[in-house]
Structure formats: structure tokens, C-alpha cells
PDB file of C-alpha atoms and ligand atoms in Angstrom:
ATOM      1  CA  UNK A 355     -38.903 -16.269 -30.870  1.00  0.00           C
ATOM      2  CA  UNK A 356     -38.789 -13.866 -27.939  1.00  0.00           C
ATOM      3  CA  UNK A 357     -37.533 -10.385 -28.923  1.00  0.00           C
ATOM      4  CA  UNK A 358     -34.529  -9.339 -26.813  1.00  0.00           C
ATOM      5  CA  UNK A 359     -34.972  -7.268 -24.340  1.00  0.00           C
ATOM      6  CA  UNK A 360     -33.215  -3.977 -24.946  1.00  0.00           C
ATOM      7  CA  UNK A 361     -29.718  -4.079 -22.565  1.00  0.00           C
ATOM      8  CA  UNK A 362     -29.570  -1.590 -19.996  1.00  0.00           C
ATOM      9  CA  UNK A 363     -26.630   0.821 -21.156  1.00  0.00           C
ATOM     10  CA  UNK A 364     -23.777   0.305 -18.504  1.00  0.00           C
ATOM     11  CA  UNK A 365     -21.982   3.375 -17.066  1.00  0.00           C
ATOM     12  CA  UNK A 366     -18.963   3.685 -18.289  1.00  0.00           C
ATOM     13  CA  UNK A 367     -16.081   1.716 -16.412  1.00  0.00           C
ATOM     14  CA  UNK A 368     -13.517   3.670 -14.896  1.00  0.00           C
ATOM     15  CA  UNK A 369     -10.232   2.484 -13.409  1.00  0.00           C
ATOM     16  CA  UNK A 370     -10.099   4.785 -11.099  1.00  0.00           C
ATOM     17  CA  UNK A 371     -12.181   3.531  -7.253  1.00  0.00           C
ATOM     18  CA  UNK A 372     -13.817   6.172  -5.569  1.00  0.00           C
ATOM     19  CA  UNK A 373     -14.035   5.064  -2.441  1.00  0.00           C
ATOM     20  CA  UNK A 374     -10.765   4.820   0.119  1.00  0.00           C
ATOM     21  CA  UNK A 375     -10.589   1.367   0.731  1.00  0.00           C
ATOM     22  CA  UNK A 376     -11.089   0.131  -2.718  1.00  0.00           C
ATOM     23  CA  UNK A 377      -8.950   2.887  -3.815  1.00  0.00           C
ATOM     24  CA  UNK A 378      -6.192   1.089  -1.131  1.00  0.00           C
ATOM     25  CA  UNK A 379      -7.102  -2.172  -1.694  1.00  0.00           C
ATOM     26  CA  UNK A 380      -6.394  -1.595  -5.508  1.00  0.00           C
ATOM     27  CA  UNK A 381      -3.115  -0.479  -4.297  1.00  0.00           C
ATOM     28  CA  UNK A 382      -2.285  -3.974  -2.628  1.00  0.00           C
ATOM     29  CA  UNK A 383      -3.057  -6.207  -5.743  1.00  0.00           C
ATOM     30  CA  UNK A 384      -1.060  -3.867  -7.813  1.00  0.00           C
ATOM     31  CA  UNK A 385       1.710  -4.722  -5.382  1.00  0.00           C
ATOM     32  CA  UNK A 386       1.595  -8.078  -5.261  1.00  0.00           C
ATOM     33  CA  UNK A 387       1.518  -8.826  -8.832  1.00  0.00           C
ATOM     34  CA  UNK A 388       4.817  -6.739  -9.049  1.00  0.00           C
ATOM     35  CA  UNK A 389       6.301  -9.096  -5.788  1.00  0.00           C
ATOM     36  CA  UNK A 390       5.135 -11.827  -7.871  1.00  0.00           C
ATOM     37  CA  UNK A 391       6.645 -10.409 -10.861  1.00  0.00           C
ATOM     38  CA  UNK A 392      10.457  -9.806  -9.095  1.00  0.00           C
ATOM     39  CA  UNK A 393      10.159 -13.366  -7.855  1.00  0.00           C
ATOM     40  CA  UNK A 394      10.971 -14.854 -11.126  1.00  0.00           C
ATOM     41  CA  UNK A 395      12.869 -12.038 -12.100  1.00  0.00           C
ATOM     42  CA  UNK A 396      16.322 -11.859 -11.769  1.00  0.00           C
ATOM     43  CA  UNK A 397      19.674  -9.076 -12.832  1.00  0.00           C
ATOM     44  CA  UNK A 398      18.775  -6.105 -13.941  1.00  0.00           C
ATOM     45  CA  UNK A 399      14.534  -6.934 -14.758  1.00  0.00           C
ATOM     46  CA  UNK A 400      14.424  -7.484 -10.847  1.00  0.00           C
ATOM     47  CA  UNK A 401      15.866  -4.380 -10.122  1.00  0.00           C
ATOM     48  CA  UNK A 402      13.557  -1.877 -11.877  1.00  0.00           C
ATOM     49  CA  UNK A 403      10.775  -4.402 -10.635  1.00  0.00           C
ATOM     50  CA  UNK A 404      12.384  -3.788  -7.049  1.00  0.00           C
ATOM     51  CA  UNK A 405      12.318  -0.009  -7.619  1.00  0.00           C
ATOM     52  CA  UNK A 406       8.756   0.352  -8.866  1.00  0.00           C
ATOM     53  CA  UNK A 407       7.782  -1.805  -5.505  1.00  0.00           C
ATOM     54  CA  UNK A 408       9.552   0.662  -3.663  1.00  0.00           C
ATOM     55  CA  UNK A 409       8.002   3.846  -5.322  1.00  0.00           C
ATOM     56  CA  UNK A 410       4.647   1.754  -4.909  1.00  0.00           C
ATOM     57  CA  UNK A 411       5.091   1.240  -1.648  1.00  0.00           C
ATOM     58  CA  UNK A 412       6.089   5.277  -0.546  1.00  0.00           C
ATOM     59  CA  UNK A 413       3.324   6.762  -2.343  1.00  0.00           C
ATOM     60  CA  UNK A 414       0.929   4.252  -0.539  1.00  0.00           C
ATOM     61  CA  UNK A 415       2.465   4.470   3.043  1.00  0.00           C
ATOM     62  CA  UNK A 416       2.424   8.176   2.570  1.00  0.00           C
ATOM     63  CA  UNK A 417      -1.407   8.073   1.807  1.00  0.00           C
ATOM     64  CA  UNK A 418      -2.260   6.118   4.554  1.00  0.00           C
ATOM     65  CA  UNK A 419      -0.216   7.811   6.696  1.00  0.00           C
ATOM     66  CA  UNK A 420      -0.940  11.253   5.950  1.00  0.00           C
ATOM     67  CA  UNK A 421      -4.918  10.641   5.663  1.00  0.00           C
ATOM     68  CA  UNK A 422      -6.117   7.405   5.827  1.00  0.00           C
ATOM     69  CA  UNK A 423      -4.714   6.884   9.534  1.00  0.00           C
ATOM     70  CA  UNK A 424      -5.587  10.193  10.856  1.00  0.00           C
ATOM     71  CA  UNK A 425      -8.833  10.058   9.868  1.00  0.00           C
ATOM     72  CA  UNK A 426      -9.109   6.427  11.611  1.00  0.00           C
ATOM     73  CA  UNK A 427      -7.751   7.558  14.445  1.00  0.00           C
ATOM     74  CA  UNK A 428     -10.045  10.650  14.266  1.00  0.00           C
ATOM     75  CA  UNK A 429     -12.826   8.252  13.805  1.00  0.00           C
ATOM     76  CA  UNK A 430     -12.000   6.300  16.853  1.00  0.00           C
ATOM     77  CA  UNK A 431     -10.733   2.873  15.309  1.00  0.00           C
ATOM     78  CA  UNK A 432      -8.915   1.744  18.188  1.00  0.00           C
ATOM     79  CA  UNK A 433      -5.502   3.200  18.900  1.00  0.00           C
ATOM     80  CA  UNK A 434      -3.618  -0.386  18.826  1.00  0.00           C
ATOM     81  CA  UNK A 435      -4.622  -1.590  15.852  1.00  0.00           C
ATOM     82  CA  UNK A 436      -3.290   2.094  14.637  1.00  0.00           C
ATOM     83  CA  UNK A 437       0.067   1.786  16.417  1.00  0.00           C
ATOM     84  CA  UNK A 438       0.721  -1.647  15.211  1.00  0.00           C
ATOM     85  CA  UNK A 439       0.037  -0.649  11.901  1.00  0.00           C
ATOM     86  CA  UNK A 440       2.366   2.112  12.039  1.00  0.00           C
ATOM     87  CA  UNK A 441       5.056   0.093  13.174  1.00  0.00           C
ATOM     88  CA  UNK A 442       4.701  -2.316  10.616  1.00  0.00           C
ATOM     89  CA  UNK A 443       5.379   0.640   8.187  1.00  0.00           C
ATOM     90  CA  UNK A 444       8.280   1.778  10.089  1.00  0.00           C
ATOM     91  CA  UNK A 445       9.657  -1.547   9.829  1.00  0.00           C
ATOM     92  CA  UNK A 446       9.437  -1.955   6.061  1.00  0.00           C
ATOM     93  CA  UNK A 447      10.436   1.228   5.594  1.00  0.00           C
ATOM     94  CA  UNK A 448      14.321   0.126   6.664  1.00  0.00           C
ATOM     95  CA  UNK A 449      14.111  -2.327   3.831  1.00  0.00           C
ATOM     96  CA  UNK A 450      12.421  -0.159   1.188  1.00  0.00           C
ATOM     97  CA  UNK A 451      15.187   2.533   2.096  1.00  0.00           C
ATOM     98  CA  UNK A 452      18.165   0.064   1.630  1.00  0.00           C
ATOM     99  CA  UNK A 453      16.571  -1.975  -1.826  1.00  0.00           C
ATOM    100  CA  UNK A 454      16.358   1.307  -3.151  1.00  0.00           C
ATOM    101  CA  UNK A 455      20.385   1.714  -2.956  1.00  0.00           C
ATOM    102  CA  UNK A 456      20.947  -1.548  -3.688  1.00  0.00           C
ATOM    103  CA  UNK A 457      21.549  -3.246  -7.111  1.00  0.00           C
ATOM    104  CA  UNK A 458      20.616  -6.532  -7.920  1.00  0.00           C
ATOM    105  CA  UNK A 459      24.178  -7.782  -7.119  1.00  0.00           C
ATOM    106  CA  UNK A 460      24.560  -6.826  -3.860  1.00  0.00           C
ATOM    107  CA  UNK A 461      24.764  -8.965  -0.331  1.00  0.00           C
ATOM    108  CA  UNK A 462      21.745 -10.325   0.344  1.00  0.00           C
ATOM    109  CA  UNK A 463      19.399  -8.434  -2.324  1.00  0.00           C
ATOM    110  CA  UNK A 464      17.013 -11.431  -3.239  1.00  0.00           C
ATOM    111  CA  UNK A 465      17.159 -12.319   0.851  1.00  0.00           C
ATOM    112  CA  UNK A 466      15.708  -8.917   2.001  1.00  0.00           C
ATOM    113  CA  UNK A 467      13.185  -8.767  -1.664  1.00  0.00           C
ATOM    114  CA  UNK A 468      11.580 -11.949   0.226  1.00  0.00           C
ATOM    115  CA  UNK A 469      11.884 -10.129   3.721  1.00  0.00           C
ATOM    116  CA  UNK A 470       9.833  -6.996   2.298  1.00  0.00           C
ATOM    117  CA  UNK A 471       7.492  -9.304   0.282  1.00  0.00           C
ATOM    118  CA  UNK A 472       6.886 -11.367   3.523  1.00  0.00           C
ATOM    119  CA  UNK A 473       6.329  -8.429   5.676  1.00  0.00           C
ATOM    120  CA  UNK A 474       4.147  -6.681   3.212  1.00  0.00           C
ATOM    121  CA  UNK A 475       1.938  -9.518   2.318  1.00  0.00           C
ATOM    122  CA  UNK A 476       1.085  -9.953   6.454  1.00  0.00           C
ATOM    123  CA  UNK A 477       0.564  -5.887   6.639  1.00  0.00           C
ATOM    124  CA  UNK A 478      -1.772  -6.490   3.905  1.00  0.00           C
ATOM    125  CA  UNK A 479      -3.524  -9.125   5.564  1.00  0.00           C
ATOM    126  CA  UNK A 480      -4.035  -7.342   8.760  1.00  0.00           C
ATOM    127  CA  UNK A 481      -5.706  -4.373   6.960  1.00  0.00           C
ATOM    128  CA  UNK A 482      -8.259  -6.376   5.020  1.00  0.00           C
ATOM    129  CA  UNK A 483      -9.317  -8.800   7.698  1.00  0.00           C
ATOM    130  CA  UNK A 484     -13.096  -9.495   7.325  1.00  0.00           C
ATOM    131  CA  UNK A 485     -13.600  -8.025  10.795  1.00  0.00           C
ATOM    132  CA  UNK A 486     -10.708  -6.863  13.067  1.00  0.00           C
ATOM    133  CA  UNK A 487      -8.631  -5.465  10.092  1.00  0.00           C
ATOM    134  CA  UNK A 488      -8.224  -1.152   9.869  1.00  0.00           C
ATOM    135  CA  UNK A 489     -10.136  -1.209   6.605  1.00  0.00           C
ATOM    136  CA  UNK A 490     -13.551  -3.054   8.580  1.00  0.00           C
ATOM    137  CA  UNK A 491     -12.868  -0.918  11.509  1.00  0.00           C
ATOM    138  CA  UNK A 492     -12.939   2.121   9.474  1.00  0.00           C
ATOM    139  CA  UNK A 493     -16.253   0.995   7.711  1.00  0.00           C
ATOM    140  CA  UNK A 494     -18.051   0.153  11.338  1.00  0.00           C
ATOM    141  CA  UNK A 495     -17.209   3.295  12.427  1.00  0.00           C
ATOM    142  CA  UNK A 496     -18.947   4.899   9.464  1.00  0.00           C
ATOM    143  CA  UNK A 497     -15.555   6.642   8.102  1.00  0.00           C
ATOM    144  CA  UNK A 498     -16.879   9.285   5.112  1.00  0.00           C
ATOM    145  CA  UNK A 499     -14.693   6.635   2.590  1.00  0.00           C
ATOM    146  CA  UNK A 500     -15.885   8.389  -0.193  1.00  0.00           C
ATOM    147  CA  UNK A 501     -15.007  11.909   0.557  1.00  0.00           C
ATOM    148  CA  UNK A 502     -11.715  10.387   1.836  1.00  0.00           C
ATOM    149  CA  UNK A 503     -10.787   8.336  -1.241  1.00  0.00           C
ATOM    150  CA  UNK A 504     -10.941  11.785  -3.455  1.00  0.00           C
ATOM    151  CA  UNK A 505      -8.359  13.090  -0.725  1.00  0.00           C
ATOM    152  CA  UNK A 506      -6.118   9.567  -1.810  1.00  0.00           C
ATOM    153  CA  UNK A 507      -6.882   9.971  -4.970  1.00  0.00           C
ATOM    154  CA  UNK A 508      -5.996  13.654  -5.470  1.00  0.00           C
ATOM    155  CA  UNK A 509      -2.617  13.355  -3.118  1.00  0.00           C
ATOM    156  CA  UNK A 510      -1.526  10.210  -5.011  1.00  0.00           C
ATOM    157  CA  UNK A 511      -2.359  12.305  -8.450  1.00  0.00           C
ATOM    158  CA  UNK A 512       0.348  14.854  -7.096  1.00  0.00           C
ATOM    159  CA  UNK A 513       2.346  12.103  -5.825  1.00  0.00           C
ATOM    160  CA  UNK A 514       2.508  10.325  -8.817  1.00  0.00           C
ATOM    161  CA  UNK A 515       3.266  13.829 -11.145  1.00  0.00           C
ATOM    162  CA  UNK A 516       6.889  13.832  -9.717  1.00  0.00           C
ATOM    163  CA  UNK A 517       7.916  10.178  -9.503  1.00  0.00           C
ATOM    164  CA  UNK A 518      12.042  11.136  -8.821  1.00  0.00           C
ATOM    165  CA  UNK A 519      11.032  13.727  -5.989  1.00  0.00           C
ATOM    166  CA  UNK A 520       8.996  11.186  -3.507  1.00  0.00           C
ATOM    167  CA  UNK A 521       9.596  11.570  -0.055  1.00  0.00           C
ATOM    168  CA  UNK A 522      12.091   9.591   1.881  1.00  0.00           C
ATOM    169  CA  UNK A 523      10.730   6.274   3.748  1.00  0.00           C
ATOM    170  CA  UNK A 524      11.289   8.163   7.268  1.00  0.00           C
ATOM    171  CA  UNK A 525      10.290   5.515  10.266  1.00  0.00           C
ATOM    172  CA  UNK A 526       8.230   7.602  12.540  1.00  0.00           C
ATOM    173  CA  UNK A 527       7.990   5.094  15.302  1.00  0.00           C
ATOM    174  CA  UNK A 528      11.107   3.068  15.737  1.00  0.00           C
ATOM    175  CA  UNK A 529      14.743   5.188  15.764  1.00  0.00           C
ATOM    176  CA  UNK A 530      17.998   3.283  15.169  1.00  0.00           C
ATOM    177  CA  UNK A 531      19.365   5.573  18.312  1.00  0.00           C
ATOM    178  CA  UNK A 532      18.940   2.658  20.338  1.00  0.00           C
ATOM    179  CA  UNK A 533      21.815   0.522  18.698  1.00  0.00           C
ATOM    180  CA  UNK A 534      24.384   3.248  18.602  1.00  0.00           C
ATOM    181  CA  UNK A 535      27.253   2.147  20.967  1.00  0.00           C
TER     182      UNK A 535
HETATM  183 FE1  FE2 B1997      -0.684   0.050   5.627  1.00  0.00          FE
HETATM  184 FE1  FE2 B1998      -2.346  -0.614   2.883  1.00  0.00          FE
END
């Protein structure tokens, strides 16, 4: 019998990625198991389902937005992809802002849950294409991920301390002035 070879110990796992688009990417499957959650959800379960999306979603547009982007941009990812990807935000950030005064009850709640779990799932999908997404882009053009996924991780850490106090979803690209009559 052959004697078994001693097993290399393995570093100790950590939850926690260290690099900025795992650390983002572990963001969007967190996400979707809670859309997938609220869809058989319903009353009151939905609702703090609904909520936790929304916090989810805040603390994650405001990373991306406050670092990830910039440093893209900074980086020279092209500015289209960067624009549409903003707008996209600035879109979902009418429906975050409205679920989050809504209850469960209201006109058209599970109608606009669908909307934002639509629209999120193609945002998602643009970011993590194998090629053209922002997250490839960012790797081609040699972004420092690691140094920027301790920025994340360190902004969502504060983020995270004060759950009630995030910041409001404010659309930075697209202004209801427009409609006013
Ligand atoms: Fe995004
Ligand atoms: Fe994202």
C-alpha cells in the first residue's frame, strides 16, 4: 500500500475577495439570490427582501461610482461604455428610490420588483461580458484591481457600519426637469 502523501496545508479561506472585480462580482450573485428570493416571496417577507435589495444595491452603485468608475475612466476604458453604464444606474435608481417607500401593498409593487430585477440582471450582464463588458475592459487596461478592491472593500466596511444613514439613490445623469409642465 502506497503511503499518502502528506496534503499540502491550504491557506485559510476567507470570504472576503481581494481583488475589485471579484469583490463586485460577489456583489452581483449576492443580489440575485435575494431577486430570486423576493420572487417567491410575497406580504411582508417580500418587503424586507425588497429593502435589503435596495440597501444592496446603494452601497454597490456608490462603490462603483465613487471608485470603481473613476478609476476606469482614469484608466482609459472607453468613455461610452462608462456613460452607458452610468445611465443604467441613474435609471434604476428611480425604482430603488420609490420600492424603498413603498410597502408590499401598494400600486404596482410586484410590477416595478420585476422592472428593477430585469434592469439589474442586463446591467449585470453588460459588466461581466467576456470581452466588451467594464470589468474585461478594466483588466486589459491593466487597472491596479487589487489596490482598488481594498479601496471597495474599506468604503463598503464604512458603508455597511451605518446601514439606516446610506446615501440617497441621487441620478447623476438623467433629471426629471424635463417632464415638468
Ligand atoms: Fe454597475
Ligand atoms: Fe456592478
Amino acid at each position: 500500500m502506497r503511503a499518502k502523501k502528506p496534503q499540502a496545508k491550504r491557506p485559510a479561506r476567507t470570504d472576503v475577495p481581494d481583488d475589485a472585480v471579484s469583490l463586485l462580482m460577489a456583489d452581483h450573485r449576492k443580489v440575485e439570490k435575494l431577486f430570486k428570493k423576493s420572487e417567491k416571496a410575497s406580504g411582508r417577507e417580500k418587503e424586507a427582501l425588497v429593502k435589503q435589495i435596495c440597501a444592496e444595491l446603494i452601497v454597490h452603485t456608490t462603490l462603483e461610482e465613487d471608485i470603481f468608475y473613476p478609476a476606469c475612466r482614469e484608466q482609459g476604458v472607453e468613455e461610452d461604455a462608462m456613460d452607458e453604464a452610468q445611465v443604467e444606474h441613474d435609471g434604476a435608481k428611480f425604482l430603488i428610490a420609490d420600492l424603498l417607500n413603498q410597502s408590499a401593498a401598494s400600486d404596482c409593487y410586484d410590477a416595478k420588483v420585476t422592472v428593477l430585477t430585469e434592469y439589474i440582471k442586463h446591467h449585470v450582464q453588460e459588466e461581466e461580458k467576456p470581452r466588451s463588458g467594464i470589468f474585461a475592459k478594466a483588466r486589459a487596461k491593466g487597472l491596479d484591481l487589487d489596490a482598488i478592491g481594498a479601496q471597495l472593500q474599506e468604503r463598503k466596511e464604512s458603508l455597511m457600519a451605518d446601514p439606516e444613514d446610506l446615501p440617497a439613490p441621487t441620478p447623476k445623469t438623467i433629471g426629471l426637469s424635463t417632464l415638468a409642465t
